[in-house]
Amino acid sequence: MANHDPISDMLTRIRNASEKRHETTSIPASRLLRSIADVLQQEGFIAGISEEGEGIRRQMVLELKYSGKHRQPTIRSVQRVSKPGLRIYKNNRQLPKVLGGLGVAIISTSRGVMSDRDARKQRVGGEVLCYVY
């Protein structure tokens, strides 16, 4: 069955795996999902990214991070903002600050996928893909 929203699928897999305290989760690989995973890794939400398989069967394996004695997930919440039925675009002055700067908004810009902080530094806007905190 075709997946019409791969970003939502990726975020749901990450959310479910972190709630169940899994070490890793695998998602179908694509360039867009890889760039979102790179932003998550740069911001410290996931530990590592690796790829398995070849061609259409290629999978990305994300290593999830936990903190503390009771292994609390680093990713507490993931929200999809812009959806296929309703795209949300913001210019650089309107970019949201998630939890007053503690979280991160992932933005798809003309210069690639980046965090809201990087987009503000480069003075570019774009499509707000999701909030992570």
Short mmCIF file of N, CA and C in Angstrom, two decimals:
data_model
loop_
_atom_site.label_atom_id
_atom_site.label_comp_id
_atom_site.label_asym_id
_atom_site.label_seq_id
_atom_site.Cartn_x
_atom_site.Cartn_y
_atom_site.Cartn_z
N MET A 1 0.84 -1.18 0.00
CA MET A 1 0.00 0.00 0.00
C MET A 1 0.88 1.24 0.00
N ALA A 2 0.54 2.21 -0.80
CA ALA A 2 1.32 3.44 -0.93
C ALA A 2 1.15 4.32 0.30
N ASN A 3 2.26 4.92 0.71
CA ASN A 3 2.23 5.85 1.84
C ASN A 3 2.17 7.26 1.27
N HIS A 4 1.09 7.98 1.52
CA HIS A 4 0.91 9.30 0.93
C HIS A 4 1.56 10.41 1.73
N ASP A 5 1.94 10.14 2.98
CA ASP A 5 2.63 11.14 3.80
C ASP A 5 3.80 10.48 4.52
N PRO A 6 4.95 10.36 3.87
CA PRO A 6 6.09 9.67 4.47
C PRO A 6 6.66 10.39 5.69
N ILE A 7 6.51 11.72 5.76
CA ILE A 7 7.02 12.46 6.91
C ILE A 7 6.22 12.09 8.15
N SER A 8 4.90 12.05 8.02
CA SER A 8 4.05 11.65 9.14
C SER A 8 4.37 10.22 9.58
N ASP A 9 4.59 9.35 8.62
CA ASP A 9 4.94 7.97 8.93
C ASP A 9 6.25 7.91 9.71
N MET A 10 7.24 8.69 9.30
CA MET A 10 8.52 8.72 9.99
C MET A 10 8.35 9.21 11.43
N LEU A 11 7.62 10.30 11.61
CA LEU A 11 7.43 10.87 12.94
C LEU A 11 6.66 9.91 13.85
N THR A 12 5.68 9.21 13.29
CA THR A 12 4.92 8.24 14.08
C THR A 12 5.79 7.07 14.50
N ARG A 13 6.65 6.60 13.62
CA ARG A 13 7.55 5.50 13.97
C ARG A 13 8.51 5.91 15.07
N ILE A 14 9.03 7.14 15.00
CA ILE A 14 9.93 7.65 16.04
C ILE A 14 9.18 7.78 17.36
N ARG A 15 7.99 8.34 17.33
CA ARG A 15 7.18 8.53 18.54
C ARG A 15 6.87 7.17 19.19
N ASN A 16 6.42 6.21 18.41
CA ASN A 16 6.07 4.89 18.95
C ASN A 16 7.28 4.17 19.53
N ALA A 17 8.41 4.23 18.82
CA ALA A 17 9.61 3.55 19.29
C ALA A 17 10.14 4.17 20.57
N SER A 18 10.09 5.50 20.68
CA SER A 18 10.61 6.14 21.89
C SER A 18 9.69 5.91 23.08
N GLU A 19 8.38 5.83 22.85
CA GLU A 19 7.46 5.53 23.95
C GLU A 19 7.67 4.11 24.49
N LYS A 20 8.03 3.19 23.61
CA LYS A 20 8.28 1.80 24.02
C LYS A 20 9.73 1.54 24.40
N ARG A 21 10.55 2.60 24.41
CA ARG A 21 11.96 2.54 24.81
C ARG A 21 12.80 1.62 23.93
N HIS A 22 12.52 1.59 22.63
CA HIS A 22 13.33 0.79 21.70
C HIS A 22 14.66 1.50 21.47
N GLU A 23 15.70 0.74 21.21
CA GLU A 23 17.02 1.30 20.92
C GLU A 23 17.06 1.94 19.54
N THR A 24 16.43 1.26 18.55
CA THR A 24 16.45 1.74 17.17
C THR A 24 15.06 1.64 16.57
N THR A 25 14.88 2.36 15.48
CA THR A 25 13.68 2.21 14.66
C THR A 25 14.11 2.35 13.21
N SER A 26 13.42 1.64 12.32
CA SER A 26 13.78 1.73 10.91
C SER A 26 12.63 2.34 10.13
N ILE A 27 13.01 3.14 9.15
CA ILE A 27 12.04 3.81 8.29
C ILE A 27 12.51 3.70 6.85
N PRO A 28 11.58 3.71 5.88
CA PRO A 28 12.00 3.70 4.48
C PRO A 28 12.84 4.94 4.17
N ALA A 29 13.92 4.74 3.43
CA ALA A 29 14.86 5.83 3.18
C ALA A 29 14.43 6.68 1.98
N SER A 30 14.62 7.98 2.11
CA SER A 30 14.49 8.92 1.00
C SER A 30 15.37 10.12 1.34
N ARG A 31 15.62 10.97 0.37
CA ARG A 31 16.48 12.13 0.62
C ARG A 31 15.85 13.09 1.62
N LEU A 32 14.54 13.32 1.51
CA LEU A 32 13.86 14.23 2.42
C LEU A 32 13.90 13.70 3.86
N LEU A 33 13.59 12.42 4.03
CA LEU A 33 13.60 11.83 5.37
C LEU A 33 15.01 11.80 5.94
N ARG A 34 16.00 11.60 5.09
CA ARG A 34 17.40 11.63 5.54
C ARG A 34 17.78 13.02 6.04
N SER A 35 17.34 14.06 5.34
CA SER A 35 17.67 15.42 5.76
C SER A 35 16.95 15.79 7.06
N ILE A 36 15.73 15.30 7.25
CA ILE A 36 15.02 15.52 8.52
C ILE A 36 15.75 14.81 9.65
N ALA A 37 16.19 13.57 9.40
CA ALA A 37 16.94 12.82 10.41
C ALA A 37 18.27 13.51 10.73
N ASP A 38 18.92 14.10 9.73
CA ASP A 38 20.16 14.83 9.98
C ASP A 38 19.93 16.02 10.90
N VAL A 39 18.82 16.75 10.70
CA VAL A 39 18.49 17.88 11.58
C VAL A 39 18.24 17.38 12.99
N LEU A 40 17.51 16.27 13.13
CA LEU A 40 17.26 15.71 14.46
C LEU A 40 18.56 15.31 15.15
N GLN A 41 19.50 14.78 14.38
CA GLN A 41 20.79 14.40 14.96
C GLN A 41 21.61 15.63 15.35
N GLN A 42 21.62 16.66 14.51
CA GLN A 42 22.35 17.89 14.82
C GLN A 42 21.80 18.56 16.07
N GLU A 43 20.50 18.49 16.26
CA GLU A 43 19.86 19.12 17.42
C GLU A 43 19.92 18.23 18.67
N GLY A 44 20.44 17.01 18.55
CA GLY A 44 20.65 16.15 19.70
C GLY A 44 19.46 15.29 20.10
N PHE A 45 18.51 15.10 19.21
CA PHE A 45 17.34 14.29 19.54
C PHE A 45 17.54 12.80 19.26
N ILE A 46 18.40 12.46 18.30
CA ILE A 46 18.71 11.06 18.02
C ILE A 46 20.23 10.87 18.04
N ALA A 47 20.65 9.64 18.34
CA ALA A 47 22.08 9.37 18.51
C ALA A 47 22.81 9.12 17.20
N GLY A 48 22.18 8.40 16.27
CA GLY A 48 22.88 8.07 15.04
C GLY A 48 21.94 7.63 13.94
N ILE A 49 22.49 7.64 12.71
CA ILE A 49 21.72 7.26 11.52
C ILE A 49 22.58 6.29 10.72
N SER A 50 21.99 5.19 10.30
CA SER A 50 22.68 4.28 9.39
C SER A 50 21.68 3.79 8.35
N GLU A 51 22.20 3.25 7.26
CA GLU A 51 21.33 2.76 6.19
C GLU A 51 21.59 1.29 5.92
N GLU A 52 20.51 0.58 5.61
CA GLU A 52 20.58 -0.84 5.30
C GLU A 52 19.86 -1.10 3.98
N GLY A 53 20.27 -2.13 3.28
CA GLY A 53 19.59 -2.53 2.05
C GLY A 53 20.02 -1.71 0.85
N GLU A 54 19.42 -2.07 -0.28
CA GLU A 54 19.73 -1.38 -1.53
C GLU A 54 18.47 -1.11 -2.31
N GLY A 55 18.54 -0.10 -3.17
CA GLY A 55 17.44 0.22 -4.08
C GLY A 55 16.17 0.59 -3.36
N ILE A 56 15.08 0.00 -3.80
CA ILE A 56 13.76 0.34 -3.25
C ILE A 56 13.57 -0.20 -1.84
N ARG A 57 14.37 -1.17 -1.44
CA ARG A 57 14.28 -1.78 -0.11
C ARG A 57 15.19 -1.09 0.91
N ARG A 58 15.77 0.05 0.55
CA ARG A 58 16.68 0.76 1.43
C ARG A 58 15.94 1.27 2.67
N GLN A 59 16.51 1.08 3.84
CA GLN A 59 15.93 1.51 5.11
C GLN A 59 16.94 2.35 5.87
N MET A 60 16.45 3.35 6.58
CA MET A 60 17.28 4.12 7.50
C MET A 60 17.01 3.59 8.90
N VAL A 61 18.07 3.37 9.65
CA VAL A 61 17.94 2.92 11.04
C VAL A 61 18.38 4.08 11.93
N LEU A 62 17.45 4.56 12.76
CA LEU A 62 17.72 5.67 13.66
C LEU A 62 17.96 5.14 15.06
N GLU A 63 19.07 5.55 15.68
CA GLU A 63 19.36 5.18 17.07
C GLU A 63 18.77 6.26 17.96
N LEU A 64 17.84 5.88 18.82
CA LEU A 64 17.16 6.84 19.68
C LEU A 64 17.97 7.11 20.94
N LYS A 65 17.79 8.32 21.50
CA LYS A 65 18.51 8.71 22.71
C LYS A 65 17.57 8.73 23.90
N TYR A 66 18.10 8.33 25.03
CA TYR A 66 17.37 8.37 26.30
C TYR A 66 18.27 9.00 27.34
N SER A 67 17.66 9.59 28.37
CA SER A 67 18.45 10.25 29.40
C SER A 67 17.98 9.83 30.79
N GLY A 68 18.90 9.87 31.72
CA GLY A 68 18.56 9.61 33.10
C GLY A 68 18.53 8.14 33.48
N LYS A 69 18.31 7.94 34.77
CA LYS A 69 18.30 6.59 35.33
C LYS A 69 17.12 5.77 34.82
N HIS A 70 16.00 6.43 34.60
CA HIS A 70 14.78 5.74 34.15
C HIS A 70 14.60 5.77 32.64
N ARG A 71 15.66 6.16 31.93
CA ARG A 71 15.65 6.18 30.46
C ARG A 71 14.47 6.95 29.89
N GLN A 72 14.39 8.21 30.23
CA GLN A 72 13.35 9.07 29.67
C GLN A 72 13.73 9.41 28.23
N PRO A 73 12.78 9.35 27.29
CA PRO A 73 13.11 9.66 25.90
C PRO A 73 13.52 11.13 25.74
N THR A 74 14.53 11.37 24.91
CA THR A 74 14.93 12.73 24.60
C THR A 74 13.83 13.44 23.81
N ILE A 75 13.17 12.71 22.94
CA ILE A 75 12.05 13.26 22.17
C ILE A 75 10.78 13.06 22.99
N ARG A 76 10.26 14.14 23.54
CA ARG A 76 9.05 14.07 24.36
C ARG A 76 7.79 14.19 23.50
N SER A 77 7.86 14.99 22.46
CA SER A 77 6.69 15.19 21.60
C SER A 77 7.14 15.51 20.17
N VAL A 78 6.40 14.99 19.22
CA VAL A 78 6.63 15.26 17.81
C VAL A 78 5.27 15.60 17.20
N GLN A 79 5.18 16.77 16.56
CA GLN A 79 3.92 17.19 15.95
C GLN A 79 4.14 17.52 14.48
N ARG A 80 3.32 16.98 13.63
CA ARG A 80 3.35 17.31 12.21
C ARG A 80 2.56 18.59 12.03
N VAL A 81 3.12 19.58 11.36
CA VAL A 81 2.46 20.88 11.19
C VAL A 81 1.86 20.98 9.79
N SER A 82 2.72 20.99 8.78
CA SER A 82 2.26 21.12 7.40
C SER A 82 1.90 19.74 6.89
N LYS A 83 0.69 19.59 6.39
CA LYS A 83 0.20 18.29 5.93
C LYS A 83 -0.06 18.36 4.43
N PRO A 84 -0.21 17.22 3.77
CA PRO A 84 -0.48 17.25 2.33
C PRO A 84 -1.77 18.01 1.99
N GLY A 85 -2.75 18.00 2.87
CA GLY A 85 -4.01 18.69 2.60
C GLY A 85 -3.99 20.16 2.96
N LEU A 86 -3.03 20.58 3.80
CA LEU A 86 -2.94 21.97 4.23
C LEU A 86 -1.48 22.31 4.50
N ARG A 87 -0.84 22.94 3.54
CA ARG A 87 0.56 23.31 3.68
C ARG A 87 0.66 24.61 4.48
N ILE A 88 1.66 24.67 5.37
CA ILE A 88 1.89 25.84 6.21
C ILE A 88 3.25 26.43 5.85
N TYR A 89 3.25 27.67 5.37
CA TYR A 89 4.48 28.37 4.99
C TYR A 89 4.65 29.60 5.87
N LYS A 90 5.88 29.88 6.27
CA LYS A 90 6.20 31.06 7.09
C LYS A 90 7.44 31.73 6.51
N ASN A 91 7.47 33.07 6.57
CA ASN A 91 8.69 33.76 6.19
C ASN A 91 9.63 33.81 7.39
N ASN A 92 10.82 34.37 7.23
CA ASN A 92 11.82 34.29 8.30
C ASN A 92 11.40 35.04 9.55
N ARG A 93 10.58 36.06 9.46
CA ARG A 93 10.13 36.79 10.64
C ARG A 93 8.99 36.08 11.36
N GLN A 94 8.28 35.20 10.68
CA GLN A 94 7.14 34.50 11.27
C GLN A 94 7.47 33.08 11.74
N LEU A 95 8.72 32.67 11.62
CA LEU A 95 9.09 31.30 12.01
C LEU A 95 8.80 31.10 13.50
N PRO A 96 8.16 29.99 13.86
CA PRO A 96 7.77 29.76 15.26
C PRO A 96 8.96 29.37 16.14
N LYS A 97 8.87 29.75 17.42
CA LYS A 97 9.82 29.28 18.43
C LYS A 97 9.08 28.23 19.25
N VAL A 98 9.57 27.02 19.23
CA VAL A 98 8.92 25.91 19.92
C VAL A 98 9.35 25.91 21.38
N LEU A 99 8.40 25.95 22.28
CA LEU A 99 8.64 26.00 23.73
C LEU A 99 9.64 27.10 24.11
N GLY A 100 9.48 28.25 23.50
CA GLY A 100 10.37 29.37 23.82
C GLY A 100 11.81 29.14 23.45
N GLY A 101 12.06 28.29 22.47
CA GLY A 101 13.42 28.02 22.01
C GLY A 101 13.99 26.70 22.52
N LEU A 102 13.27 26.00 23.41
CA LEU A 102 13.77 24.71 23.91
C LEU A 102 13.57 23.60 22.89
N GLY A 103 12.53 23.69 22.09
CA GLY A 103 12.27 22.71 21.05
C GLY A 103 12.79 23.22 19.71
N VAL A 104 12.49 22.47 18.68
CA VAL A 104 12.94 22.86 17.35
C VAL A 104 11.81 22.66 16.35
N ALA A 105 11.70 23.60 15.43
CA ALA A 105 10.79 23.46 14.30
C ALA A 105 11.66 23.10 13.09
N ILE A 106 11.26 22.09 12.34
CA ILE A 106 12.02 21.69 11.16
C ILE A 106 11.36 22.32 9.95
N ILE A 107 12.16 23.07 9.18
CA ILE A 107 11.67 23.89 8.08
C ILE A 107 12.29 23.40 6.78
N SER A 108 11.46 23.27 5.74
CA SER A 108 11.96 22.95 4.41
C SER A 108 12.07 24.26 3.64
N THR A 109 13.29 24.67 3.35
CA THR A 109 13.53 25.95 2.68
C THR A 109 14.10 25.72 1.29
N SER A 110 14.32 26.81 0.58
CA SER A 110 14.94 26.72 -0.74
C SER A 110 16.41 26.32 -0.62
N ARG A 111 16.98 26.42 0.56
CA ARG A 111 18.37 26.03 0.80
C ARG A 111 18.48 24.68 1.49
N GLY A 112 17.39 23.93 1.53
CA GLY A 112 17.40 22.60 2.14
C GLY A 112 16.60 22.58 3.43
N VAL A 113 16.55 21.42 4.04
CA VAL A 113 15.82 21.23 5.30
C VAL A 113 16.74 21.65 6.43
N MET A 114 16.21 22.48 7.35
CA MET A 114 17.01 22.97 8.46
C MET A 114 16.13 23.29 9.66
N SER A 115 16.77 23.55 10.77
CA SER A 115 16.04 23.92 11.98
C SER A 115 15.60 25.38 11.88
N ASP A 116 14.68 25.77 12.75
CA ASP A 116 14.19 27.15 12.73
C ASP A 116 15.31 28.14 13.07
N ARG A 117 16.24 27.75 13.94
CA ARG A 117 17.35 28.64 14.29
C ARG A 117 18.23 28.92 13.08
N ASP A 118 18.56 27.86 12.34
CA ASP A 118 19.40 28.03 11.15
C ASP A 118 18.68 28.86 10.10
N ALA A 119 17.38 28.65 9.95
CA ALA A 119 16.62 29.41 8.96
C ALA A 119 16.60 30.89 9.32
N ARG A 120 16.49 31.20 10.61
CA ARG A 120 16.52 32.61 11.02
C ARG A 120 17.88 33.22 10.76
N LYS A 121 18.96 32.46 11.03
CA LYS A 121 20.31 32.96 10.78
C LYS A 121 20.54 33.26 9.31
N GLN A 122 20.02 32.37 8.45
CA GLN A 122 20.20 32.55 7.01
C GLN A 122 19.13 33.44 6.39
N ARG A 123 18.17 33.87 7.21
CA ARG A 123 17.08 34.75 6.78
C ARG A 123 16.27 34.16 5.62
N VAL A 124 15.87 32.91 5.80
CA VAL A 124 15.01 32.26 4.81
C VAL A 124 13.79 31.67 5.50
N GLY A 125 12.70 31.62 4.81
CA GLY A 125 11.48 31.00 5.31
C GLY A 125 11.21 29.75 4.50
N GLY A 126 10.07 29.14 4.77
CA GLY A 126 9.72 27.94 4.02
C GLY A 126 8.56 27.22 4.65
N GLU A 127 8.44 25.95 4.31
CA GLU A 127 7.34 25.12 4.81
C GLU A 127 7.71 24.56 6.17
N VAL A 128 6.84 24.75 7.16
CA VAL A 128 7.07 24.25 8.51
C VAL A 128 6.63 22.79 8.54
N LEU A 129 7.59 21.86 8.58
CA LEU A 129 7.27 20.44 8.51
C LEU A 129 6.76 19.89 9.83
N CYS A 130 7.50 20.16 10.93
CA CYS A 130 7.10 19.58 12.22
C CYS A 130 7.75 20.32 13.37
N TYR A 131 7.22 20.07 14.57
CA TYR A 131 7.79 20.55 15.83
C TYR A 131 8.30 19.35 16.60
N VAL A 132 9.49 19.48 17.19
CA VAL A 132 10.05 18.41 18.01
C VAL A 132 10.54 19.04 19.31
N TYR A 133 10.15 18.43 20.42
CA TYR A 133 10.67 18.84 21.73
C TYR A 133 10.61 17.70 22.71
#
